[in-house]
Structures are given as C-alpha cells and as structure tokens.
PDB file of C-alpha atoms and ligand atoms in Angstrom:
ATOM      1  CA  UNK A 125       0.000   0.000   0.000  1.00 98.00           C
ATOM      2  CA  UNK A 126       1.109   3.565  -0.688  1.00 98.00           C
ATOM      3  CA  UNK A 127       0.690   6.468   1.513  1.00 98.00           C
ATOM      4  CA  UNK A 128       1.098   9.798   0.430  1.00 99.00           C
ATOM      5  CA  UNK A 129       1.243  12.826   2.616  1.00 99.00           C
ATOM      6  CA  UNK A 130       0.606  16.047   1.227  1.00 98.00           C
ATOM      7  CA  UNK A 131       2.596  18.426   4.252  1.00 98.00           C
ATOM      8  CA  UNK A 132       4.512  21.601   5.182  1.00 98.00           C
ATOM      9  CA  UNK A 133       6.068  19.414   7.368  1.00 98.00           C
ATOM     10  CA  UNK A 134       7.969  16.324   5.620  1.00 98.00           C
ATOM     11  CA  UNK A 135      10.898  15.831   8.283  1.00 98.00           C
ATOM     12  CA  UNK A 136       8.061  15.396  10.667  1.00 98.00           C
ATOM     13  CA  UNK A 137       6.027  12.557   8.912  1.00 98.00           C
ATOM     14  CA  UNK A 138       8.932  11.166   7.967  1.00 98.00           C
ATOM     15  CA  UNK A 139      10.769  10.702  11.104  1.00 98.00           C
ATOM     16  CA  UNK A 140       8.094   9.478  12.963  1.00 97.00           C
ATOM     17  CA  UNK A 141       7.045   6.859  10.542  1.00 98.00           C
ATOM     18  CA  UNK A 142      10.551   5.251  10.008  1.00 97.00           C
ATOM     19  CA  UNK A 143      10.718   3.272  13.021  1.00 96.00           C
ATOM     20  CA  UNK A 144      10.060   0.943  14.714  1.00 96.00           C
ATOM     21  CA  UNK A 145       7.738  -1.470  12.847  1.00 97.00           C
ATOM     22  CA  UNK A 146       6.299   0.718  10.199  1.00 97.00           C
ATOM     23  CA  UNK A 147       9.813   1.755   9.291  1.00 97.00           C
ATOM     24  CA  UNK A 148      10.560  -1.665   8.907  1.00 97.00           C
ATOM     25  CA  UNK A 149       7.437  -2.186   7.022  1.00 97.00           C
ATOM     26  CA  UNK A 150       8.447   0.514   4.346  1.00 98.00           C
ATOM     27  CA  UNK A 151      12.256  -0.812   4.528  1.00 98.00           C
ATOM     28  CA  UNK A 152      10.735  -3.859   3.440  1.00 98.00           C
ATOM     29  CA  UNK A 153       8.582  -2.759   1.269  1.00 98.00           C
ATOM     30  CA  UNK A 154       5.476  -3.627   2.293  1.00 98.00           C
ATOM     31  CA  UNK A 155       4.047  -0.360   2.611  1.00 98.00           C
ATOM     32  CA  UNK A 156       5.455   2.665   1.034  1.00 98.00           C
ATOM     33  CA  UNK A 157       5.365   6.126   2.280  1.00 98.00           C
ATOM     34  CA  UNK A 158       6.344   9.455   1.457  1.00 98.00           C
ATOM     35  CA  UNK A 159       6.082  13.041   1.961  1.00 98.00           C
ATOM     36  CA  UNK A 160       4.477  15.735  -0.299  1.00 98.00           C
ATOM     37  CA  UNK A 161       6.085  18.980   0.839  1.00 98.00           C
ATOM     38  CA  UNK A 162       3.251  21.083  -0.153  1.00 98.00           C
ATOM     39  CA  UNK A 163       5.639  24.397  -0.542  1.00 98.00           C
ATOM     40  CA  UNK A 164       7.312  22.822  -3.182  1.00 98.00           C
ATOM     41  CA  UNK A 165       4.090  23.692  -5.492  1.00 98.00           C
ATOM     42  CA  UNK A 166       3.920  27.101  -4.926  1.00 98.00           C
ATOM     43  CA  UNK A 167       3.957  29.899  -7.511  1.00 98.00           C
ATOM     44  CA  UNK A 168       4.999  32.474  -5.452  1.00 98.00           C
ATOM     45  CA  UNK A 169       8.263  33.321  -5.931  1.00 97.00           C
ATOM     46  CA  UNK A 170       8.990  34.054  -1.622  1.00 98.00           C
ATOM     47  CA  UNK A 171       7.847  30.396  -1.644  1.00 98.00           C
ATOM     48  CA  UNK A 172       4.672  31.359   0.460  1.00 97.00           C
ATOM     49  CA  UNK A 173       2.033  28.935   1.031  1.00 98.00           C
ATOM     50  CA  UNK A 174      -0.501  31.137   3.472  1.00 97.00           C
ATOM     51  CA  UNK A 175      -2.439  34.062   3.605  1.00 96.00           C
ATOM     52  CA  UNK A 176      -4.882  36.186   5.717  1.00 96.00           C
ATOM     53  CA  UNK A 177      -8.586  35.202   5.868  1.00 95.00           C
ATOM     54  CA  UNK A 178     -11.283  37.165   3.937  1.00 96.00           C
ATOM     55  CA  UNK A 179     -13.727  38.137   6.085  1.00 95.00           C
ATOM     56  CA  UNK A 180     -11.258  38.989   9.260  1.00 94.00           C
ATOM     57  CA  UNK A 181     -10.176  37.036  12.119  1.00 90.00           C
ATOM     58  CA  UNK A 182      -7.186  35.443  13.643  1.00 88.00           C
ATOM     59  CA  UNK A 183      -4.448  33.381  11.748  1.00 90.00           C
ATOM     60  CA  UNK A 184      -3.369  32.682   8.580  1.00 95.00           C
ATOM     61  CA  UNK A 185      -5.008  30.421   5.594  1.00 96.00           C
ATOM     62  CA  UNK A 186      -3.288  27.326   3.495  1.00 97.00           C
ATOM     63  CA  UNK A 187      -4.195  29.259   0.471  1.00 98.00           C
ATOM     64  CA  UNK A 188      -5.957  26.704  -2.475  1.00 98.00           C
ATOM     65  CA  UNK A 189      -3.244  27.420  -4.971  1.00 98.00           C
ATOM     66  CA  UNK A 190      -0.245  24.919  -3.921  1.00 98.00           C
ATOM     67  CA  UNK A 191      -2.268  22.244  -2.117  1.00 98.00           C
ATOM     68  CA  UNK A 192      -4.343  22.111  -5.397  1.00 98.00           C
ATOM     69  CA  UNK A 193      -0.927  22.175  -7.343  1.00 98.00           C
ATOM     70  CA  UNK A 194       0.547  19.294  -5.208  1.00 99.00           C
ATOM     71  CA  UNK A 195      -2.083  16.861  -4.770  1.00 99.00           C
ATOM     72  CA  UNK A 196      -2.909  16.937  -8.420  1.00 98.00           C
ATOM     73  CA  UNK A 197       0.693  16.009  -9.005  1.00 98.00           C
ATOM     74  CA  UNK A 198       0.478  13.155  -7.289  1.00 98.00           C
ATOM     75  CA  UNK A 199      -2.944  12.078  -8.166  1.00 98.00           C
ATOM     76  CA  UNK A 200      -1.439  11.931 -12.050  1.00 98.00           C
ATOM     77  CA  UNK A 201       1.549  10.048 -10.643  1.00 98.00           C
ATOM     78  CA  UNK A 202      -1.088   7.329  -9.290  1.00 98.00           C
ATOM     79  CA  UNK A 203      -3.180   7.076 -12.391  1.00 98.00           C
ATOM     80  CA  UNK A 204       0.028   6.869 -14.761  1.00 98.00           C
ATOM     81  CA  UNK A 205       1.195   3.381 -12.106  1.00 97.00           C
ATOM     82  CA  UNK A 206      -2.590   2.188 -11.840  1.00 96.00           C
ATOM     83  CA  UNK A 207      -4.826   3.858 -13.786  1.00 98.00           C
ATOM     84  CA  UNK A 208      -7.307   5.012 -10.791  1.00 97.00           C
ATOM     85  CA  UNK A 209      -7.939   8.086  -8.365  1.00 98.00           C
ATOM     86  CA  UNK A 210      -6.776   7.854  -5.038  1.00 98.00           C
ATOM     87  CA  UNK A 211      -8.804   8.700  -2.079  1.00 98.00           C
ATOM     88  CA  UNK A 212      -8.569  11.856  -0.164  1.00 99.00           C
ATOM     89  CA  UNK A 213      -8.521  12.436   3.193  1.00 99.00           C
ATOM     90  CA  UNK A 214      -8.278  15.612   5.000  1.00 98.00           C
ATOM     91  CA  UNK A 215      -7.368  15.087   8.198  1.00 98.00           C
ATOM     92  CA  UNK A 216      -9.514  17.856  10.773  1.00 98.00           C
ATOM     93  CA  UNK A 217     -11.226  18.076  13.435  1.00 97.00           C
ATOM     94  CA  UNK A 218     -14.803  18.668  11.159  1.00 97.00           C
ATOM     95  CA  UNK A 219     -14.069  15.079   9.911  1.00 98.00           C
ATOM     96  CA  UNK A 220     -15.365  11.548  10.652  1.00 98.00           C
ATOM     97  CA  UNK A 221     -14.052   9.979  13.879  1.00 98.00           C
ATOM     98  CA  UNK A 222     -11.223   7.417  13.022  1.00 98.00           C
ATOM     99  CA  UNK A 223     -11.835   4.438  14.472  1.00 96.00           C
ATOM    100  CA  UNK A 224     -11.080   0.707  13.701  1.00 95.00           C
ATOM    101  CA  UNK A 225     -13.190  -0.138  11.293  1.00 95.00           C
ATOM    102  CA  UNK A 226     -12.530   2.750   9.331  1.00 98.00           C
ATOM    103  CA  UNK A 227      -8.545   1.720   9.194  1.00 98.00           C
ATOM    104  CA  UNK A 228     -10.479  -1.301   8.051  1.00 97.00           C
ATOM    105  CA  UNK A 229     -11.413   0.165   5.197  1.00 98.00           C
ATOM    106  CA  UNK A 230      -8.525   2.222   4.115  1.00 98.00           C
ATOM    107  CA  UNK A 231      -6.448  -0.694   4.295  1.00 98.00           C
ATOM    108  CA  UNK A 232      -7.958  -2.266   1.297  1.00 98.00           C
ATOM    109  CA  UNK A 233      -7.088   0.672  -0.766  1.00 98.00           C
ATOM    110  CA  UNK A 234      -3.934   0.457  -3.422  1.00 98.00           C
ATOM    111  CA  UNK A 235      -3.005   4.702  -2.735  1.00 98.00           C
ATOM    112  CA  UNK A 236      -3.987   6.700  -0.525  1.00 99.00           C
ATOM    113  CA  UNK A 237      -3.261  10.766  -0.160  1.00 99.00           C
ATOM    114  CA  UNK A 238      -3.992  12.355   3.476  1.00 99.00           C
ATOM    115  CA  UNK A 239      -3.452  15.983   3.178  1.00 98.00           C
ATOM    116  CA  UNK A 240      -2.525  17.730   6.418  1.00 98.00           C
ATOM    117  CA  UNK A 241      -3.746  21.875   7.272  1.00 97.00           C
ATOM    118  CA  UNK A 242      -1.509  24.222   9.175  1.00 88.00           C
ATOM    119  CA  UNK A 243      -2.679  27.617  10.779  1.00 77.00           C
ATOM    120  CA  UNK A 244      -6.111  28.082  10.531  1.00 88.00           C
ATOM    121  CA  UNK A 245      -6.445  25.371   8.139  1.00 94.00           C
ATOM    122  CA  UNK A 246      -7.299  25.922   4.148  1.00 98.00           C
ATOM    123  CA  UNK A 247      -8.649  27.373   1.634  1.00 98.00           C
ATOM    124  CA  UNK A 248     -12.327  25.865   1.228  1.00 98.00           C
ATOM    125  CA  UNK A 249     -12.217  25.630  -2.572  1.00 98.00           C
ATOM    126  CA  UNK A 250      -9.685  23.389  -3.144  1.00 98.00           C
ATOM    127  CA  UNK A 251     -10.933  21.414  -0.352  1.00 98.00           C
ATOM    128  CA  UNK A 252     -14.186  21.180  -2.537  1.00 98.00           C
ATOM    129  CA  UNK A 253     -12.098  19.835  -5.429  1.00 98.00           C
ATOM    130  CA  UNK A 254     -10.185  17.176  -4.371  1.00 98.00           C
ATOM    131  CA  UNK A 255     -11.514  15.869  -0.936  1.00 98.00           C
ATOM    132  CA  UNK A 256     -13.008  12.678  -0.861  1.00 98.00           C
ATOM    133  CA  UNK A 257     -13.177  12.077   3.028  1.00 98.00           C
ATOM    134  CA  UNK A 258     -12.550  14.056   6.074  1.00 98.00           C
ATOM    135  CA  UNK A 259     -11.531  12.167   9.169  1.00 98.00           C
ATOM    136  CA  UNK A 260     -10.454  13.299  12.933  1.00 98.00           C
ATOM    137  CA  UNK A 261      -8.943  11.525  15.189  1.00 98.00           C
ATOM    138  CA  UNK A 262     -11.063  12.767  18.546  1.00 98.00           C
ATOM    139  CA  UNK A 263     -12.551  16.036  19.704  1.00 98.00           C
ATOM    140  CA  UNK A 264      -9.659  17.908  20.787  1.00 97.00           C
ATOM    141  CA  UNK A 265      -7.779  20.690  18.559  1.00 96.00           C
ATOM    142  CA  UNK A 266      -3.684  19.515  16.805  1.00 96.00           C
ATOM    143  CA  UNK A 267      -1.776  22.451  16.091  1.00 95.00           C
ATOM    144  CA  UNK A 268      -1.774  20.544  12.279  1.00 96.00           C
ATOM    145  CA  UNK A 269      -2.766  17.468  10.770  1.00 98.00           C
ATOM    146  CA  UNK A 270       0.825  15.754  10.327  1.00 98.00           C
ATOM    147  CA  UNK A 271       0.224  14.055  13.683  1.00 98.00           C
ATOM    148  CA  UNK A 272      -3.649  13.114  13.390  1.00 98.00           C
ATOM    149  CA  UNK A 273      -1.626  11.453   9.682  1.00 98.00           C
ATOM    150  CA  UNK A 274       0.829   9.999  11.347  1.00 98.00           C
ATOM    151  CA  UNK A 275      -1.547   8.261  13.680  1.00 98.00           C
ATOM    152  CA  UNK A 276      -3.870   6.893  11.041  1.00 98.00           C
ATOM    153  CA  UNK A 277      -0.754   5.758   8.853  1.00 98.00           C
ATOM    154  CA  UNK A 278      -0.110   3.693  11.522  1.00 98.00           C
ATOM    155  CA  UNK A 279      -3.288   1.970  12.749  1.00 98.00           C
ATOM    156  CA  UNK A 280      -4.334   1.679   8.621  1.00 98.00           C
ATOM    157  CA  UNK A 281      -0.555  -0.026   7.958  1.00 98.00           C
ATOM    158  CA  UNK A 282      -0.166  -2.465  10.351  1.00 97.00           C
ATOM    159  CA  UNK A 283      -3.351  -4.139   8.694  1.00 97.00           C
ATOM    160  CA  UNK A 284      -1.838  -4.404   5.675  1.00 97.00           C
ATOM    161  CA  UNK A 285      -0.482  -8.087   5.136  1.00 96.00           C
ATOM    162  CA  UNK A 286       2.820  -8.683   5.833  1.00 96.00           C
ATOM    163  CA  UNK A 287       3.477  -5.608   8.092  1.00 97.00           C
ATOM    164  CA  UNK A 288       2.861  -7.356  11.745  1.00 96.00           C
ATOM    165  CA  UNK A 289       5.015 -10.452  11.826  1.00 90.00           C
ATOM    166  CA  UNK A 290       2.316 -12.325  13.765  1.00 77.00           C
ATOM    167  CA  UNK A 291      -0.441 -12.049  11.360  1.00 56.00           C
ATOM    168  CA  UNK A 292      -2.613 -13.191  14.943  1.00 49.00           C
ATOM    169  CA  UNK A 293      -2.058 -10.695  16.566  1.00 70.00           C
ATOM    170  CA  UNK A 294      -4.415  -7.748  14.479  1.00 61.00           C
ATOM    171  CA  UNK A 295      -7.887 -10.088  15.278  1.00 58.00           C
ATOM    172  CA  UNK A 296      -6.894 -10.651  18.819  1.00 60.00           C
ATOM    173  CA  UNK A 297      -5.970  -7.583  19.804  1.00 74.00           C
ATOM    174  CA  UNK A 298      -8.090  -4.556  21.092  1.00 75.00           C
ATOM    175  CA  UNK A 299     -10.704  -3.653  19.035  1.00 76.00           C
ATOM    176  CA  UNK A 300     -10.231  -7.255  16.721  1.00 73.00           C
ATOM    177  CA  UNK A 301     -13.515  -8.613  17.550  1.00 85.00           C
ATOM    178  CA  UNK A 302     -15.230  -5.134  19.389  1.00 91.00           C
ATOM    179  CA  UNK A 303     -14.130  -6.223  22.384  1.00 95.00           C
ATOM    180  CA  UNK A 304     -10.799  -5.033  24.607  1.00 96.00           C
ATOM    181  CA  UNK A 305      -8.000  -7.111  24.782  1.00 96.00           C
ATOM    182  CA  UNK A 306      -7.452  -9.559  28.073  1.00 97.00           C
ATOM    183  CA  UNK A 307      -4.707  -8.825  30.465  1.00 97.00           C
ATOM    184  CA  UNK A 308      -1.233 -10.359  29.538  1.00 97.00           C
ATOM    185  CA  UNK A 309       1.707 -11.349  31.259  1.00 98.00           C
ATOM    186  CA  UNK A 310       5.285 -12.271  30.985  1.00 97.00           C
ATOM    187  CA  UNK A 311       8.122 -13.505  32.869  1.00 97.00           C
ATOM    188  CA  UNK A 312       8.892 -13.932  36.248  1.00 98.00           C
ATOM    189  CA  UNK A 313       5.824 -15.894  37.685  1.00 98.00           C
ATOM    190  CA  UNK A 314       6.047 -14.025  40.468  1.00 98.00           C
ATOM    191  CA  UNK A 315       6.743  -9.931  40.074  1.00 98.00           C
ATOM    192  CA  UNK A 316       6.797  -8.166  43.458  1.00 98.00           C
ATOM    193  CA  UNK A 317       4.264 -10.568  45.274  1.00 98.00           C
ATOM    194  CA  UNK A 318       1.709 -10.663  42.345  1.00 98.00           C
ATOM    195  CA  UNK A 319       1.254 -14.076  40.869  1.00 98.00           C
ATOM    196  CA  UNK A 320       0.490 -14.993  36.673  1.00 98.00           C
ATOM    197  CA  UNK A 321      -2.640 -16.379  36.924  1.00 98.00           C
ATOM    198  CA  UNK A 322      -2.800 -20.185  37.638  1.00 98.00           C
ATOM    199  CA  UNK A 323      -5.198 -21.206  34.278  1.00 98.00           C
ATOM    200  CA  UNK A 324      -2.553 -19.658  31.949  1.00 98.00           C
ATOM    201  CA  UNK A 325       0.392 -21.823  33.734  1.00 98.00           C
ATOM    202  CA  UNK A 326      -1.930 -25.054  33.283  1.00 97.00           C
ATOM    203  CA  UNK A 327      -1.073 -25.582  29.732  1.00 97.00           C
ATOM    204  CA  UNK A 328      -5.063 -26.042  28.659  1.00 98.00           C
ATOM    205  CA  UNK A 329      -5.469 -24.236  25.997  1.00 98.00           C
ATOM    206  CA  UNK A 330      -9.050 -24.459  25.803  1.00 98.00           C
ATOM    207  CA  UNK A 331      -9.276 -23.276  29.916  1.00 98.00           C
ATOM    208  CA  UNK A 332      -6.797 -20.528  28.590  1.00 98.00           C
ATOM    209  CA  UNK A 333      -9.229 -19.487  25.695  1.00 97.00           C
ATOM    210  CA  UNK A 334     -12.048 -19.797  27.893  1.00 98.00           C
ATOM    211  CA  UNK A 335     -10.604 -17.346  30.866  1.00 98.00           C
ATOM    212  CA  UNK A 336      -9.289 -14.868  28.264  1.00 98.00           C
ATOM    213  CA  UNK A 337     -12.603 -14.867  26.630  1.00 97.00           C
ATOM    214  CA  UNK A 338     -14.305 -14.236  30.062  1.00 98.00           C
ATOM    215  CA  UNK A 339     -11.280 -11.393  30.938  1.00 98.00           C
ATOM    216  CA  UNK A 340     -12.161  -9.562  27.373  1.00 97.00           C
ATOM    217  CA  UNK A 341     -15.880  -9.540  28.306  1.00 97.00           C
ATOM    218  CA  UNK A 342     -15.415  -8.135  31.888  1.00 98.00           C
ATOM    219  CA  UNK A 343     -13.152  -5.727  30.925  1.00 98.00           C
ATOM    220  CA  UNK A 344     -14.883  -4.178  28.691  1.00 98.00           C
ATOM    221  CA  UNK A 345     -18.002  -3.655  30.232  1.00 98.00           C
ATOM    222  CA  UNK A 346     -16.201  -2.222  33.023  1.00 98.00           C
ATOM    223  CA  UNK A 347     -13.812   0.021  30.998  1.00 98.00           C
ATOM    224  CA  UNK A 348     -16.097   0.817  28.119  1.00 98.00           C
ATOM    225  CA  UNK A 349     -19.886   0.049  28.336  1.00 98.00           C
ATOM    226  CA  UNK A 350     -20.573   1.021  25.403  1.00 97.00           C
ATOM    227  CA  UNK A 351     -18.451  -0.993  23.203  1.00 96.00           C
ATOM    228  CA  UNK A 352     -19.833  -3.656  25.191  1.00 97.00           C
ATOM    229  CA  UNK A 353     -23.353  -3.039  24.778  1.00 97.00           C
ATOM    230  CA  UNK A 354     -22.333  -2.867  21.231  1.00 95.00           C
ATOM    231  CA  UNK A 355     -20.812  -6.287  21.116  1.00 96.00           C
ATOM    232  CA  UNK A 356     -23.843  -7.473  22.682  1.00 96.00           C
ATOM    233  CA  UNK A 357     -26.092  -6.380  20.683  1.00 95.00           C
ATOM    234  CA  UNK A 358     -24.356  -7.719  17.498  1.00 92.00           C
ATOM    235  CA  UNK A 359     -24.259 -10.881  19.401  1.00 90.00           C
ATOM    236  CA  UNK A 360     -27.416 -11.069  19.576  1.00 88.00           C
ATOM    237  CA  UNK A 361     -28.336 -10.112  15.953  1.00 86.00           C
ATOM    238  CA  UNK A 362     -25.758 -12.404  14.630  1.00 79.00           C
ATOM    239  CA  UNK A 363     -24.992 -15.562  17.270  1.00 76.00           C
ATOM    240  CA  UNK A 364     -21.278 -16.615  17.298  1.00 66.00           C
TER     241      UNK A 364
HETATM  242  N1  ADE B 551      -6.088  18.781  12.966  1.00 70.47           N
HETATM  243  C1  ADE B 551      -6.116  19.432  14.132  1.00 70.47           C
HETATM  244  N2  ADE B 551      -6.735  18.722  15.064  1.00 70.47           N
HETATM  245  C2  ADE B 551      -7.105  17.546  14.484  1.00 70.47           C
HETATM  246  C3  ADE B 551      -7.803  16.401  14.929  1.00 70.47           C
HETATM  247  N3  ADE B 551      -8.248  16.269  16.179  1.00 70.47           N
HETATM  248  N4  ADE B 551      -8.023  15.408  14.055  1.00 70.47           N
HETATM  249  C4  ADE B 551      -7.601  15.523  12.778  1.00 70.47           C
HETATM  250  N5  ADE B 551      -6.952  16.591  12.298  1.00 70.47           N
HETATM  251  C5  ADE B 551      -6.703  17.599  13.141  1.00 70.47           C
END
C-alpha cells in the first residue's frame, strides 16, 4: 500500500514513521510512504504557502493554490502506475471519527493521499475539489494534521499483510472482535508478590481461551460500556 502525505512538514512525517515497525514495514517494502512537501508547489516566488482570511479574524489560511498544485501532481503520478484516483482524506477536526473499522477500510485501498492543514487550516475551494473524506482523530484541537496522519498511517498499515510479523495478533488484539484485549503477562511468575494467573500456567489451551474470553468480556463492560453493549447487541443479531 502507498501512503502519500501532502505536508509543510515532511521531516516530521517522515521521522516518525521510520521506526520501529512501520519503518521496517516501508524498509521492506510492504508499505510505502512518502512526503508531499506542499511548498514545493507554490507559484509564489517568496515560496509562500498562506495568507490572511477574507472576512477577518485570527491566523493565517493554506491558500488553495499549492495544495491544489501538489495533490494533483500526485494524483497523475497514481493514475500513470494504476490507472485510478486515489482517495482523499483531510485530516480535521470537522471530519469523521477514526476508528477501527474505518482503518479497516482504508487498508484495502492500493493509494492513498492524506493531506494535512496548518494555521487556521485551508482554503475551502480546493478542499471542494479534491476531498473525498474528512476524518479526525477525537474532539480535541492539533496544532496541524501531520500528527492526526501519522496516527492513522499507523493503525491503517499495520493491517496491511505482511506488516505485523504475527499475522494473529491484528484479530486478537483490542478492538479485533469489538471487544478489549485480556490482560497479559510475561516472565517472572512471580513480580513483586503478584502471581500470573494459575489457568494460563496449566497448559489447557481451551481453559486458557475460555478465561481470556471471560477477561475480554469483563473488561470491557467495566472500561467501556458502550463498546460492550455494542458487542452485545451484534451478538445477539448475529450468534457466534
Ligand atoms: N487537525 C487538528 N486537530 C485535528 C484532529 N483532532 N483530528 C484531525 N486533524 C486535526
């Protein structure tokens, strides 16, 4: 899969996606991603990218101009390698709530562009042109959109085959089956007077299922109620 950020900020995308297992992913190859610096598309020949509102009001404007200039760029790069349009997303805090189910979704696509505001944000028109979706990552206000990116680069890419090394470990996890994961535990046995569990010592596998089953339920209708009357109620529509 290939992301494509459209930025002001490459370093920053950049950096934080080449480690640790996405960087390995990309070193590998089984996601690629790179960085759009949006001021590279400018016409203006101070290499300016912003301007005041019209209208009044605090802050400065990602004018239409270069973002317009930059994602079209790479949109024809994507059609010349295979033939389609790629999705859109703005990342805001007007959009969609990420979740999940919506990295779900992404992850099936081929390209995908996420195009990240600055300052006040940008210029409506050419977010009428060429956004398809626009997605948030919670209700609280970034100072841009590289991190909200960043985040959903992530949670979309390590659903992409190949990226996770145990392929288990994206339907068991949090959020695998709408349900929060059980508790784990490691070596020693015995850490500071607290004891592993005796069922996942036994060796039954089927007592072990069974208890982490059990610990997933419990925990998430203490910690989040309404996942779990979510779960329940597609339980209930569709039996297991
Ligand atoms: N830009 C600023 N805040 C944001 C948020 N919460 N989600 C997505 N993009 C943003």
């Amino acid at each position: 899969m290939n992301f494509h950020i459209l930025t002001l900020f490459p370093e920053m995308v950049l950096q934080g996606l080449g480690a640790s297992i996405i960087g390995r992913a990309s070193e590998q190859g089984y996601i690629r991603i790179e960085a759009v610096n949006i001021r590279d598309y400018t016409l203006d020949k101070h290499g300016k990218v912003d301007d005041y509102t019209y209208g009044g009001g605090a802050g400065m404007l990602m004018q239409a101009q270069p973002v317009y200039d930059a994602c079209t760029a790479v949109q024809e790069r994507i059609a010349a390698s295979s033939g389609r349009r790629a999705r859109v997303v703005y990342v805001t805090p007007q959009g969609q709530t990420f979740c999940q189910e919506m990295a779900k979704e992404l992850a099936a696509e081929e390209d995908l562009i996420l195009l990240c505001g600055h300052y006040e944000g940008i210029d409506e028109r050419v977010l009428e042109e060429v956004v398809t979706d626009y997605v948030s990552i919670g209700d609280y206000v970034l100072t841009g959109g590289e991190l909200p990116a960043m985040v959903m680069v992530d949670a979309i890419a390590r659903l992409v085959p190949g990226v996770l090394h145990n392929s288990d470990s994206a339907v068991t996890e949090t959020f695998g089956d709408g349900l929060l994961e059980y508790p784990q535990y490691s070596r020693p046995e015995v850490w500071r007077g607290r004891k592993v569990p005796e069922v996942l010592l036994s060796g039954d596998h089927a007592k072990v299922d069974e208890w982490r089953r059990t610990q997933s339920l419990e925990r998430t209708k203490a910690l989040r109620p309404d996942l779990y009357e979510a779960y329940l109620k597609k339980t209930l529509q569709f039996p297991q």
